[in-house]
JSON list of C-alpha atoms in Angstrom, two decimals:
[
{"chain": "A", "resi": 8, "resn": "UNK", "atom": "CA", "xyz": [50.91, -12.87, -7.31]},
{"chain": "A", "resi": 9, "resn": "UNK", "atom": "CA", "xyz": [50.39, -10.99, -4.07]},
{"chain": "A", "resi": 10, "resn": "UNK", "atom": "CA", "xyz": [52.62, -8.70, -2.07]},
{"chain": "A", "resi": 11, "resn": "UNK", "atom": "CA", "xyz": [51.67, -7.92, 1.51]},
{"chain": "A", "resi": 12, "resn": "UNK", "atom": "CA", "xyz": [53.45, -4.95, 2.97]},
{"chain": "A", "resi": 13, "resn": "UNK", "atom": "CA", "xyz": [54.07, -4.36, 6.64]},
{"chain": "A", "resi": 14, "resn": "UNK", "atom": "CA", "xyz": [55.30, -1.80, 9.09]},
{"chain": "A", "resi": 15, "resn": "UNK", "atom": "CA", "xyz": [58.74, -2.57, 10.44]},
{"chain": "A", "resi": 16, "resn": "UNK", "atom": "CA", "xyz": [59.33, -3.90, 13.94]},
{"chain": "A", "resi": 17, "resn": "UNK", "atom": "CA", "xyz": [63.01, -3.10, 14.14]},
{"chain": "A", "resi": 18, "resn": "UNK", "atom": "CA", "xyz": [65.60, -4.35, 16.60]},
{"chain": "A", "resi": 19, "resn": "UNK", "atom": "CA", "xyz": [68.91, -2.65, 17.23]},
{"chain": "A", "resi": 20, "resn": "UNK", "atom": "CA", "xyz": [71.41, -4.87, 15.43]},
{"chain": "A", "resi": 21, "resn": "UNK", "atom": "CA", "xyz": [74.17, -3.76, 17.81]},
{"chain": "A", "resi": 22, "resn": "UNK", "atom": "CA", "xyz": [72.27, -5.45, 20.63]},
{"chain": "A", "resi": 23, "resn": "UNK", "atom": "CA", "xyz": [71.62, -8.65, 18.70]},
{"chain": "A", "resi": 24, "resn": "UNK", "atom": "CA", "xyz": [73.06, -11.97, 19.79]},
{"chain": "A", "resi": 25, "resn": "UNK", "atom": "CA", "xyz": [72.16, -15.51, 18.84]},
{"chain": "A", "resi": 26, "resn": "UNK", "atom": "CA", "xyz": [72.52, -16.99, 22.33]},
{"chain": "A", "resi": 27, "resn": "UNK", "atom": "CA", "xyz": [69.75, -17.48, 24.86]},
{"chain": "A", "resi": 28, "resn": "UNK", "atom": "CA", "xyz": [71.01, -17.58, 28.43]},
{"chain": "A", "resi": 29, "resn": "UNK", "atom": "CA", "xyz": [67.77, -18.23, 30.26]},
{"chain": "A", "resi": 30, "resn": "UNK", "atom": "CA", "xyz": [68.30, -21.61, 31.87]},
{"chain": "A", "resi": 31, "resn": "UNK", "atom": "CA", "xyz": [64.59, -22.39, 31.62]},
{"chain": "A", "resi": 32, "resn": "UNK", "atom": "CA", "xyz": [64.73, -22.22, 27.83]},
{"chain": "A", "resi": 33, "resn": "UNK", "atom": "CA", "xyz": [65.40, -25.46, 25.99]},
{"chain": "A", "resi": 34, "resn": "UNK", "atom": "CA", "xyz": [68.26, -25.12, 23.52]},
{"chain": "A", "resi": 35, "resn": "UNK", "atom": "CA", "xyz": [69.81, -27.18, 20.77]},
{"chain": "A", "resi": 36, "resn": "UNK", "atom": "CA", "xyz": [73.33, -27.25, 19.37]},
{"chain": "A", "resi": 37, "resn": "UNK", "atom": "CA", "xyz": [74.50, -27.25, 15.77]},
{"chain": "A", "resi": 38, "resn": "UNK", "atom": "CA", "xyz": [75.01, -31.02, 15.87]},
{"chain": "A", "resi": 39, "resn": "UNK", "atom": "CA", "xyz": [71.55, -31.65, 17.30]},
{"chain": "A", "resi": 40, "resn": "UNK", "atom": "CA", "xyz": [69.84, -29.43, 14.75]},
{"chain": "A", "resi": 41, "resn": "UNK", "atom": "CA", "xyz": [71.72, -31.07, 11.88]},
{"chain": "A", "resi": 42, "resn": "UNK", "atom": "CA", "xyz": [70.73, -34.52, 13.14]},
{"chain": "A", "resi": 43, "resn": "UNK", "atom": "CA", "xyz": [67.06, -33.59, 13.40]},
{"chain": "A", "resi": 44, "resn": "UNK", "atom": "CA", "xyz": [67.09, -32.10, 9.91]},
{"chain": "A", "resi": 45, "resn": "UNK", "atom": "CA", "xyz": [68.76, -35.16, 8.43]},
{"chain": "A", "resi": 46, "resn": "UNK", "atom": "CA", "xyz": [66.56, -37.68, 10.24]},
{"chain": "A", "resi": 47, "resn": "UNK", "atom": "CA", "xyz": [63.12, -36.14, 9.73]},
{"chain": "A", "resi": 48, "resn": "UNK", "atom": "CA", "xyz": [63.11, -32.77, 8.01]},
{"chain": "A", "resi": 49, "resn": "UNK", "atom": "CA", "xyz": [59.32, -32.74, 7.65]},
{"chain": "A", "resi": 50, "resn": "UNK", "atom": "CA", "xyz": [58.87, -32.71, 11.42]},
{"chain": "A", "resi": 51, "resn": "UNK", "atom": "CA", "xyz": [61.17, -29.74, 12.02]},
{"chain": "A", "resi": 52, "resn": "UNK", "atom": "CA", "xyz": [59.92, -26.14, 11.77]},
{"chain": "A", "resi": 53, "resn": "UNK", "atom": "CA", "xyz": [62.71, -23.55, 11.61]},
{"chain": "A", "resi": 54, "resn": "UNK", "atom": "CA", "xyz": [61.68, -20.00, 12.54]},
{"chain": "A", "resi": 55, "resn": "UNK", "atom": "CA", "xyz": [64.29, -17.31, 11.87]},
{"chain": "A", "resi": 56, "resn": "UNK", "atom": "CA", "xyz": [63.65, -14.45, 14.30]},
{"chain": "A", "resi": 57, "resn": "UNK", "atom": "CA", "xyz": [66.76, -12.44, 13.46]},
{"chain": "A", "resi": 58, "resn": "UNK", "atom": "CA", "xyz": [66.57, -8.92, 12.01]},
{"chain": "A", "resi": 59, "resn": "UNK", "atom": "CA", "xyz": [67.23, -8.72, 8.29]},
{"chain": "A", "resi": 60, "resn": "UNK", "atom": "CA", "xyz": [70.63, -7.16, 8.91]},
{"chain": "A", "resi": 61, "resn": "UNK", "atom": "CA", "xyz": [71.79, -10.38, 10.60]},
{"chain": "A", "resi": 62, "resn": "UNK", "atom": "CA", "xyz": [70.75, -12.77, 7.87]},
{"chain": "A", "resi": 63, "resn": "UNK", "atom": "CA", "xyz": [74.13, -13.30, 6.23]},
{"chain": "A", "resi": 64, "resn": "UNK", "atom": "CA", "xyz": [73.70, -17.00, 7.02]},
{"chain": "A", "resi": 65, "resn": "UNK", "atom": "CA", "xyz": [70.34, -18.38, 5.92]},
{"chain": "A", "resi": 66, "resn": "UNK", "atom": "CA", "xyz": [69.22, -21.76, 7.21]},
{"chain": "A", "resi": 67, "resn": "UNK", "atom": "CA", "xyz": [67.78, -23.94, 4.45]},
{"chain": "A", "resi": 68, "resn": "UNK", "atom": "CA", "xyz": [64.03, -24.22, 4.83]},
{"chain": "A", "resi": 69, "resn": "UNK", "atom": "CA", "xyz": [63.81, -21.64, 7.62]},
{"chain": "A", "resi": 70, "resn": "UNK", "atom": "CA", "xyz": [60.79, -19.35, 7.65]},
{"chain": "A", "resi": 71, "resn": "UNK", "atom": "CA", "xyz": [61.64, -15.72, 8.22]},
{"chain": "A", "resi": 72, "resn": "UNK", "atom": "CA", "xyz": [59.47, -14.12, 10.89]},
{"chain": "A", "resi": 73, "resn": "UNK", "atom": "CA", "xyz": [58.49, -10.65, 9.65]},
{"chain": "A", "resi": 74, "resn": "UNK", "atom": "CA", "xyz": [55.43, -9.56, 11.59]},
{"chain": "A", "resi": 75, "resn": "UNK", "atom": "CA", "xyz": [53.35, -6.55, 10.60]},
{"chain": "A", "resi": 76, "resn": "UNK", "atom": "CA", "xyz": [52.37, -4.21, 13.40]},
{"chain": "A", "resi": 77, "resn": "UNK", "atom": "CA", "xyz": [48.99, -5.81, 14.01]},
{"chain": "A", "resi": 78, "resn": "UNK", "atom": "CA", "xyz": [50.52, -9.29, 14.44]},
{"chain": "A", "resi": 79, "resn": "UNK", "atom": "CA", "xyz": [53.39, -7.98, 16.55]},
{"chain": "A", "resi": 80, "resn": "UNK", "atom": "CA", "xyz": [50.82, -6.46, 18.88]},
{"chain": "A", "resi": 81, "resn": "UNK", "atom": "CA", "xyz": [49.03, -9.78, 19.13]},
{"chain": "A", "resi": 82, "resn": "UNK", "atom": "CA", "xyz": [52.31, -11.54, 19.85]},
{"chain": "A", "resi": 83, "resn": "UNK", "atom": "CA", "xyz": [53.01, -9.10, 22.67]},
{"chain": "A", "resi": 84, "resn": "UNK", "atom": "CA", "xyz": [49.49, -9.61, 24.02]},
{"chain": "A", "resi": 85, "resn": "UNK", "atom": "CA", "xyz": [49.74, -13.39, 23.77]},
{"chain": "A", "resi": 86, "resn": "UNK", "atom": "CA", "xyz": [46.85, -13.65, 21.29]},
{"chain": "A", "resi": 87, "resn": "UNK", "atom": "CA", "xyz": [48.77, -14.45, 18.12]},
{"chain": "A", "resi": 88, "resn": "UNK", "atom": "CA", "xyz": [47.74, -17.71, 16.46]},
{"chain": "A", "resi": 89, "resn": "UNK", "atom": "CA", "xyz": [50.77, -20.01, 15.92]},
{"chain": "A", "resi": 90, "resn": "UNK", "atom": "CA", "xyz": [49.58, -20.62, 12.37]},
{"chain": "A", "resi": 91, "resn": "UNK", "atom": "CA", "xyz": [50.40, -16.97, 11.64]},
{"chain": "A", "resi": 92, "resn": "UNK", "atom": "CA", "xyz": [54.08, -17.87, 12.03]},
{"chain": "A", "resi": 93, "resn": "UNK", "atom": "CA", "xyz": [54.08, -21.06, 9.95]},
{"chain": "A", "resi": 94, "resn": "UNK", "atom": "CA", "xyz": [51.35, -23.18, 8.34]},
{"chain": "A", "resi": 95, "resn": "UNK", "atom": "CA", "xyz": [52.70, -26.26, 10.12]},
{"chain": "A", "resi": 96, "resn": "UNK", "atom": "CA", "xyz": [51.78, -24.67, 13.45]},
{"chain": "A", "resi": 97, "resn": "UNK", "atom": "CA", "xyz": [48.12, -24.15, 12.65]},
{"chain": "A", "resi": 98, "resn": "UNK", "atom": "CA", "xyz": [47.30, -27.13, 14.87]},
{"chain": "A", "resi": 99, "resn": "UNK", "atom": "CA", "xyz": [49.18, -28.25, 17.95]},
{"chain": "A", "resi": 100, "resn": "UNK", "atom": "CA", "xyz": [50.92, -31.59, 17.52]},
{"chain": "A", "resi": 101, "resn": "UNK", "atom": "CA", "xyz": [53.57, -33.51, 19.42]},
{"chain": "A", "resi": 102, "resn": "UNK", "atom": "CA", "xyz": [55.06, -34.60, 16.09]},
{"chain": "A", "resi": 103, "resn": "UNK", "atom": "CA", "xyz": [56.49, -31.17, 15.27]},
{"chain": "A", "resi": 104, "resn": "UNK", "atom": "CA", "xyz": [59.71, -29.83, 16.77]},
{"chain": "A", "resi": 105, "resn": "UNK", "atom": "CA", "xyz": [60.04, -26.03, 16.52]},
{"chain": "A", "resi": 106, "resn": "UNK", "atom": "CA", "xyz": [63.52, -24.49, 16.37]},
{"chain": "A", "resi": 107, "resn": "UNK", "atom": "CA", "xyz": [63.96, -20.74, 16.83]},
{"chain": "A", "resi": 108, "resn": "UNK", "atom": "CA", "xyz": [66.95, -18.93, 15.37]},
{"chain": "A", "resi": 109, "resn": "UNK", "atom": "CA", "xyz": [66.97, -16.15, 17.98]},
{"chain": "A", "resi": 110, "resn": "UNK", "atom": "CA", "xyz": [67.87, -12.48, 17.74]},
{"chain": "A", "resi": 111, "resn": "UNK", "atom": "CA", "xyz": [69.08, -12.19, 21.34]},
{"chain": "A", "resi": 112, "resn": "UNK", "atom": "CA", "xyz": [68.29, -13.29, 24.87]},
{"chain": "A", "resi": 113, "resn": "UNK", "atom": "CA", "xyz": [66.00, -10.56, 26.09]},
{"chain": "A", "resi": 114, "resn": "UNK", "atom": "CA", "xyz": [62.37, -10.56, 27.14]},
{"chain": "A", "resi": 115, "resn": "UNK", "atom": "CA", "xyz": [61.71, -7.58, 24.89]},
{"chain": "A", "resi": 116, "resn": "UNK", "atom": "CA", "xyz": [62.76, -9.12, 21.58]},
{"chain": "A", "resi": 117, "resn": "UNK", "atom": "CA", "xyz": [60.82, -11.24, 19.15]},
{"chain": "A", "resi": 118, "resn": "UNK", "atom": "CA", "xyz": [62.44, -14.66, 19.69]},
{"chain": "A", "resi": 119, "resn": "UNK", "atom": "CA", "xyz": [61.73, -14.63, 23.41]},
{"chain": "A", "resi": 120, "resn": "UNK", "atom": "CA", "xyz": [58.10, -13.67, 22.85]},
{"chain": "A", "resi": 121, "resn": "UNK", "atom": "CA", "xyz": [57.65, -16.33, 20.16]},
{"chain": "A", "resi": 122, "resn": "UNK", "atom": "CA", "xyz": [59.23, -18.96, 22.40]},
{"chain": "A", "resi": 123, "resn": "UNK", "atom": "CA", "xyz": [56.94, -18.17, 25.34]},
{"chain": "A", "resi": 124, "resn": "UNK", "atom": "CA", "xyz": [53.86, -18.10, 23.13]},
{"chain": "A", "resi": 125, "resn": "UNK", "atom": "CA", "xyz": [54.60, -21.49, 21.53]},
{"chain": "A", "resi": 126, "resn": "UNK", "atom": "CA", "xyz": [55.46, -23.11, 24.86]},
{"chain": "A", "resi": 127, "resn": "UNK", "atom": "CA", "xyz": [52.17, -21.84, 26.25]},
{"chain": "A", "resi": 128, "resn": "UNK", "atom": "CA", "xyz": [50.45, -23.47, 23.27]},
{"chain": "A", "resi": 129, "resn": "UNK", "atom": "CA", "xyz": [52.14, -26.80, 24.19]},
{"chain": "A", "resi": 130, "resn": "UNK", "atom": "CA", "xyz": [54.57, -26.94, 21.26]},
{"chain": "A", "resi": 131, "resn": "UNK", "atom": "CA", "xyz": [57.98, -28.61, 21.59]},
{"chain": "A", "resi": 132, "resn": "UNK", "atom": "CA", "xyz": [60.24, -25.57, 21.19]},
{"chain": "A", "resi": 133, "resn": "UNK", "atom": "CA", "xyz": [64.02, -25.16, 21.20]},
{"chain": "A", "resi": 134, "resn": "UNK", "atom": "CA", "xyz": [66.28, -22.16, 20.73]},
{"chain": "A", "resi": 135, "resn": "UNK", "atom": "CA", "xyz": [69.39, -22.58, 18.62]},
{"chain": "A", "resi": 136, "resn": "UNK", "atom": "CA", "xyz": [72.32, -21.86, 20.92]},
{"chain": "A", "resi": 137, "resn": "UNK", "atom": "CA", "xyz": [75.26, -21.62, 18.50]},
{"chain": "A", "resi": 138, "resn": "UNK", "atom": "CA", "xyz": [76.33, -18.90, 16.09]},
{"chain": "A", "resi": 139, "resn": "UNK", "atom": "CA", "xyz": [74.82, -19.36, 12.61]},
{"chain": "A", "resi": 140, "resn": "UNK", "atom": "CA", "xyz": [78.28, -19.00, 11.08]},
{"chain": "A", "resi": 141, "resn": "UNK", "atom": "CA", "xyz": [79.48, -21.97, 13.11]},
{"chain": "A", "resi": 142, "resn": "UNK", "atom": "CA", "xyz": [76.57, -24.07, 11.86]},
{"chain": "A", "resi": 143, "resn": "UNK", "atom": "CA", "xyz": [77.37, -23.03, 8.29]},
{"chain": "A", "resi": 144, "resn": "UNK", "atom": "CA", "xyz": [81.00, -24.10, 8.63]},
{"chain": "A", "resi": 145, "resn": "UNK", "atom": "CA", "xyz": [80.16, -27.57, 9.91]},
{"chain": "A", "resi": 146, "resn": "UNK", "atom": "CA", "xyz": [77.00, -28.21, 7.87]},
{"chain": "A", "resi": 147, "resn": "UNK", "atom": "CA", "xyz": [77.23, -26.21, 4.62]},
{"chain": "A", "resi": 148, "resn": "UNK", "atom": "CA", "xyz": [74.62, -28.38, 2.87]},
{"chain": "A", "resi": 149, "resn": "UNK", "atom": "CA", "xyz": [72.00, -27.14, 5.35]},
{"chain": "A", "resi": 150, "resn": "UNK", "atom": "CA", "xyz": [72.65, -23.48, 4.55]},
{"chain": "A", "resi": 151, "resn": "UNK", "atom": "CA", "xyz": [71.33, -21.38, 1.70]},
{"chain": "A", "resi": 152, "resn": "UNK", "atom": "CA", "xyz": [73.85, -19.17, -0.06]},
{"chain": "A", "resi": 153, "resn": "UNK", "atom": "CA", "xyz": [71.57, -16.14, -0.16]},
{"chain": "A", "resi": 154, "resn": "UNK", "atom": "CA", "xyz": [71.69, -13.08, 2.07]},
{"chain": "A", "resi": 155, "resn": "UNK", "atom": "CA", "xyz": [68.75, -11.17, 3.42]},
{"chain": "A", "resi": 156, "resn": "UNK", "atom": "CA", "xyz": [70.71, -8.16, 4.58]},
{"chain": "A", "resi": 157, "resn": "UNK", "atom": "CA", "xyz": [68.39, -5.58, 3.08]},
{"chain": "A", "resi": 158, "resn": "UNK", "atom": "CA", "xyz": [67.75, -2.55, 5.23]},
{"chain": "A", "resi": 159, "resn": "UNK", "atom": "CA", "xyz": [64.33, -1.61, 6.57]},
{"chain": "A", "resi": 160, "resn": "UNK", "atom": "CA", "xyz": [64.06, 2.09, 7.30]},
{"chain": "A", "resi": 161, "resn": "UNK", "atom": "CA", "xyz": [60.41, 2.98, 6.85]},
{"chain": "A", "resi": 162, "resn": "UNK", "atom": "CA", "xyz": [57.58, 2.30, 9.28]},
{"chain": "A", "resi": 163, "resn": "UNK", "atom": "CA", "xyz": [53.85, 2.94, 9.37]},
{"chain": "A", "resi": 164, "resn": "UNK", "atom": "CA", "xyz": [52.70, 0.53, 6.67]},
{"chain": "A", "resi": 165, "resn": "UNK", "atom": "CA", "xyz": [50.26, -2.32, 6.50]},
{"chain": "A", "resi": 166, "resn": "UNK", "atom": "CA", "xyz": [49.07, -3.14, 3.03]},
{"chain": "A", "resi": 167, "resn": "UNK", "atom": "CA", "xyz": [48.68, -5.98, 0.66]},
{"chain": "A", "resi": 168, "resn": "UNK", "atom": "CA", "xyz": [49.69, -5.90, -3.00]},
{"chain": "A", "resi": 169, "resn": "UNK", "atom": "CA", "xyz": [48.52, -8.50, -5.47]},
{"chain": "A", "resi": 170, "resn": "UNK", "atom": "CA", "xyz": [50.00, -9.09, -8.91]},
{"chain": "A", "resi": 171, "resn": "UNK", "atom": "CA", "xyz": [48.32, -10.44, -12.00]},
{"chain": "A", "resi": 172, "resn": "UNK", "atom": "CA", "xyz": [47.92, -14.14, -11.19]},
{"chain": "A", "resi": 173, "resn": "UNK", "atom": "CA", "xyz": [48.32, -15.03, -14.84]},
{"chain": "A", "resi": 174, "resn": "UNK", "atom": "CA", "xyz": [51.61, -13.21, -15.33]},
{"chain": "A", "resi": 175, "resn": "UNK", "atom": "CA", "xyz": [54.46, -15.38, -16.59]},
{"chain": "A", "resi": 176, "resn": "UNK", "atom": "CA", "xyz": [57.14, -12.70, -16.24]},
{"chain": "A", "resi": 177, "resn": "UNK", "atom": "CA", "xyz": [57.40, -12.44, -12.48]},
{"chain": "A", "resi": 178, "resn": "UNK", "atom": "CA", "xyz": [60.84, -12.33, -10.92]},
{"chain": "A", "resi": 179, "resn": "UNK", "atom": "CA", "xyz": [62.00, -13.62, -7.55]},
{"chain": "A", "resi": 180, "resn": "UNK", "atom": "CA", "xyz": [62.86, -11.24, -4.71]},
{"chain": "A", "resi": 181, "resn": "UNK", "atom": "CA", "xyz": [66.40, -9.94, -4.77]},
{"chain": "A", "resi": 182, "resn": "UNK", "atom": "CA", "xyz": [68.61, -11.75, -2.26]},
{"chain": "A", "resi": 183, "resn": "UNK", "atom": "CA", "xyz": [70.31, -8.54, -1.14]},
{"chain": "A", "resi": 184, "resn": "UNK", "atom": "CA", "xyz": [67.09, -6.77, -0.19]},
{"chain": "A", "resi": 185, "resn": "UNK", "atom": "CA", "xyz": [64.96, -7.25, 2.95]},
{"chain": "A", "resi": 186, "resn": "UNK", "atom": "CA", "xyz": [61.77, -6.55, 1.00]},
{"chain": "A", "resi": 187, "resn": "UNK", "atom": "CA", "xyz": [59.86, -7.86, -0.73]},
{"chain": "A", "resi": 188, "resn": "UNK", "atom": "CA", "xyz": [60.19, -11.05, 1.32]},
{"chain": "A", "resi": 189, "resn": "UNK", "atom": "CA", "xyz": [58.46, -14.18, 0.07]},
{"chain": "A", "resi": 190, "resn": "UNK", "atom": "CA", "xyz": [55.89, -15.61, 2.46]},
{"chain": "A", "resi": 191, "resn": "UNK", "atom": "CA", "xyz": [54.55, -18.38, 0.24]},
{"chain": "A", "resi": 192, "resn": "UNK", "atom": "CA", "xyz": [53.72, -18.86, -3.43]},
{"chain": "A", "resi": 193, "resn": "UNK", "atom": "CA", "xyz": [52.70, -15.49, -4.88]},
{"chain": "A", "resi": 194, "resn": "UNK", "atom": "CA", "xyz": [52.67, -13.74, -1.49]},
{"chain": "A", "resi": 195, "resn": "UNK", "atom": "CA", "xyz": [55.32, -11.26, -0.36]},
{"chain": "A", "resi": 196, "resn": "UNK", "atom": "CA", "xyz": [55.95, -8.81, 2.46]},
{"chain": "A", "resi": 197, "resn": "UNK", "atom": "CA", "xyz": [57.30, -5.36, 1.66]},
{"chain": "A", "resi": 198, "resn": "UNK", "atom": "CA", "xyz": [57.68, -1.85, 3.08]},
{"chain": "A", "resi": 199, "resn": "UNK", "atom": "CA", "xyz": [56.86, 1.75, 2.21]},
{"chain": "A", "resi": 200, "resn": "UNK", "atom": "CA", "xyz": [59.73, 2.02, -0.24]},
{"chain": "A", "resi": 201, "resn": "UNK", "atom": "CA", "xyz": [58.37, -1.00, -2.11]},
{"chain": "A", "resi": 202, "resn": "UNK", "atom": "CA", "xyz": [54.87, 0.43, -2.28]},
{"chain": "A", "resi": 203, "resn": "UNK", "atom": "CA", "xyz": [56.08, 3.73, -3.73]},
{"chain": "A", "resi": 204, "resn": "UNK", "atom": "CA", "xyz": [58.48, 2.19, -6.24]},
{"chain": "A", "resi": 205, "resn": "UNK", "atom": "CA", "xyz": [56.47, 1.90, -9.46]},
{"chain": "A", "resi": 206, "resn": "UNK", "atom": "CA", "xyz": [59.34, 0.31, -11.36]},
{"chain": "A", "resi": 207, "resn": "UNK", "atom": "CA", "xyz": [59.76, -2.37, -8.69]},
{"chain": "A", "resi": 208, "resn": "UNK", "atom": "CA", "xyz": [56.04, -3.12, -8.63]},
{"chain": "A", "resi": 209, "resn": "UNK", "atom": "CA", "xyz": [56.00, -3.56, -12.40]},
{"chain": "A", "resi": 210, "resn": "UNK", "atom": "CA", "xyz": [59.10, -5.75, -12.33]},
{"chain": "A", "resi": 211, "resn": "UNK", "atom": "CA", "xyz": [57.32, -8.08, -9.94]},
{"chain": "A", "resi": 212, "resn": "UNK", "atom": "CA", "xyz": [54.17, -7.95, -12.05]},
{"chain": "A", "resi": 213, "resn": "UNK", "atom": "CA", "xyz": [52.14, -6.37, -9.25]},
{"chain": "A", "resi": 214, "resn": "UNK", "atom": "CA", "xyz": [48.84, -4.99, -10.49]},
{"chain": "A", "resi": 215, "resn": "UNK", "atom": "CA", "xyz": [46.42, -5.34, -7.55]},
{"chain": "A", "resi": 216, "resn": "UNK", "atom": "CA", "xyz": [46.81, -3.69, -4.15]},
{"chain": "A", "resi": 217, "resn": "UNK", "atom": "CA", "xyz": [44.82, -4.27, -0.97]},
{"chain": "A", "resi": 218, "resn": "UNK", "atom": "CA", "xyz": [45.54, -1.38, 1.38]},
{"chain": "A", "resi": 219, "resn": "UNK", "atom": "CA", "xyz": [44.67, -2.02, 5.03]},
{"chain": "A", "resi": 220, "resn": "UNK", "atom": "CA", "xyz": [46.34, 1.08, 6.47]},
{"chain": "A", "resi": 221, "resn": "UNK", "atom": "CA", "xyz": [43.96, 3.97, 7.07]},
{"chain": "A", "resi": 222, "resn": "UNK", "atom": "CA", "xyz": [46.60, 6.71, 6.79]},
{"chain": "A", "resi": 223, "resn": "UNK", "atom": "CA", "xyz": [48.54, 5.30, 3.83]},
{"chain": "A", "resi": 224, "resn": "UNK", "atom": "CA", "xyz": [47.71, 6.66, 0.35]},
{"chain": "A", "resi": 225, "resn": "UNK", "atom": "CA", "xyz": [47.13, 4.52, -2.69]},
{"chain": "A", "resi": 226, "resn": "UNK", "atom": "CA", "xyz": [50.22, 5.79, -4.47]},
{"chain": "A", "resi": 227, "resn": "UNK", "atom": "CA", "xyz": [49.20, 4.92, -8.04]},
{"chain": "A", "resi": 228, "resn": "UNK", "atom": "CA", "xyz": [45.42, 4.97, -7.75]},
{"chain": "A", "resi": 229, "resn": "UNK", "atom": "CA", "xyz": [45.07, 7.17, -10.83]},
{"chain": "A", "resi": 230, "resn": "UNK", "atom": "CA", "xyz": [47.33, 4.90, -12.86]},
{"chain": "A", "resi": 231, "resn": "UNK", "atom": "CA", "xyz": [45.28, 2.50, -14.94]},
{"chain": "A", "resi": 232, "resn": "UNK", "atom": "CA", "xyz": [47.90, -0.21, -14.50]},
{"chain": "A", "resi": 233, "resn": "UNK", "atom": "CA", "xyz": [47.16, -0.58, -10.76]},
{"chain": "A", "resi": 234, "resn": "UNK", "atom": "CA", "xyz": [43.96, -1.50, -8.93]},
{"chain": "A", "resi": 235, "resn": "UNK", "atom": "CA", "xyz": [43.41, -0.74, -5.23]},
{"chain": "A", "resi": 236, "resn": "UNK", "atom": "CA", "xyz": [41.06, -2.03, -2.56]},
{"chain": "A", "resi": 237, "resn": "UNK", "atom": "CA", "xyz": [41.12, -0.28, 0.83]},
{"chain": "A", "resi": 238, "resn": "UNK", "atom": "CA", "xyz": [40.19, -2.25, 3.95]},
{"chain": "A", "resi": 239, "resn": "UNK", "atom": "CA", "xyz": [40.58, -0.32, 7.23]},
{"chain": "A", "resi": 240, "resn": "UNK", "atom": "CA", "xyz": [41.49, -3.08, 9.69]},
{"chain": "A", "resi": 241, "resn": "UNK", "atom": "CA", "xyz": [41.54, -2.63, 13.45]},
{"chain": "A", "resi": 242, "resn": "UNK", "atom": "CA", "xyz": [43.26, -5.14, 15.71]},
{"chain": "A", "resi": 243, "resn": "UNK", "atom": "CA", "xyz": [40.05, -6.09, 17.45]},
{"chain": "A", "resi": 244, "resn": "UNK", "atom": "CA", "xyz": [38.03, -9.28, 17.68]},
{"chain": "A", "resi": 245, "resn": "UNK", "atom": "CA", "xyz": [34.92, -7.18, 17.16]},
{"chain": "A", "resi": 246, "resn": "UNK", "atom": "CA", "xyz": [36.03, -5.85, 13.79]},
{"chain": "A", "resi": 247, "resn": "UNK", "atom": "CA", "xyz": [33.80, -7.35, 11.10]},
{"chain": "A", "resi": 248, "resn": "UNK", "atom": "CA", "xyz": [35.58, -7.98, 7.80]},
{"chain": "A", "resi": 249, "resn": "UNK", "atom": "CA", "xyz": [32.77, -9.98, 6.21]},
{"chain": "A", "resi": 250, "resn": "UNK", "atom": "CA", "xyz": [31.51, -7.07, 4.14]},
{"chain": "A", "resi": 251, "resn": "UNK", "atom": "CA", "xyz": [34.90, -6.83, 2.40]},
{"chain": "A", "resi": 252, "resn": "UNK", "atom": "CA", "xyz": [35.05, -10.49, 1.33]},
{"chain": "A", "resi": 253, "resn": "UNK", "atom": "CA", "xyz": [33.26, -10.09, -2.04]},
{"chain": "A", "resi": 254, "resn": "UNK", "atom": "CA", "xyz": [35.77, -7.47, -3.17]},
{"chain": "A", "resi": 255, "resn": "UNK", "atom": "CA", "xyz": [38.72, -9.42, -1.81]},
{"chain": "A", "resi": 256, "resn": "UNK", "atom": "CA", "xyz": [37.57, -12.51, -3.70]},
{"chain": "A", "resi": 257, "resn": "UNK", "atom": "CA", "xyz": [38.06, -10.67, -6.97]},
{"chain": "A", "resi": 258, "resn": "UNK", "atom": "CA", "xyz": [41.59, -9.72, -6.00]},
{"chain": "A", "resi": 259, "resn": "UNK", "atom": "CA", "xyz": [42.77, -13.06, -4.67]},
{"chain": "A", "resi": 260, "resn": "UNK", "atom": "CA", "xyz": [41.14, -15.76, -6.77]}
]
């Protein structure tokens, strides 16, 4: 099992709103989204761009967008690969409809940047225009009952933690905590508090850590229960990671 930890890209929750007002942005209503999900769920990609503090209503099947600093920088620069947001977006296709659950209508927030990037890549993108609570009232079967209202206070972290892949006693992330957040099977995102919490790491069965932050210590490097691999990664196309692959192979396979 692997836990990848990130630095927080926080948005002021007091400024958050789920409505996009830009008339050039395509939107969809609660009824339209429900119809698309019922008719062909496999062709709908839901991307939840809201801060963790807003996630009292979780859309079933939605993928939470939690970008580490390096990926947030690429998003801002327009160089982020769509597949970094969701596996279904690795290749452009007219068969996929992308729905964004936005944080607010502002050029400086994540949803707006994701929308512009996907449109530029020729994806069919819509922004959900209604309040999530309204969608939950009308279509409760399309809502998960969990909350992702965990707080994220620490910044300055980019690392990857891997647990023993043979462990049978691994628990799921707590619903009331923003981190660790599940990305896919055996892969999680976390923050500095997670990395320093030995009890939490052991509860999740985390034994292997890949640290890609140059100024972040390996907190339990002297503890025989944890194994660390440091990879100093720069956000540059010229950065060669090939020399690290042999060591990473041991950690991930």
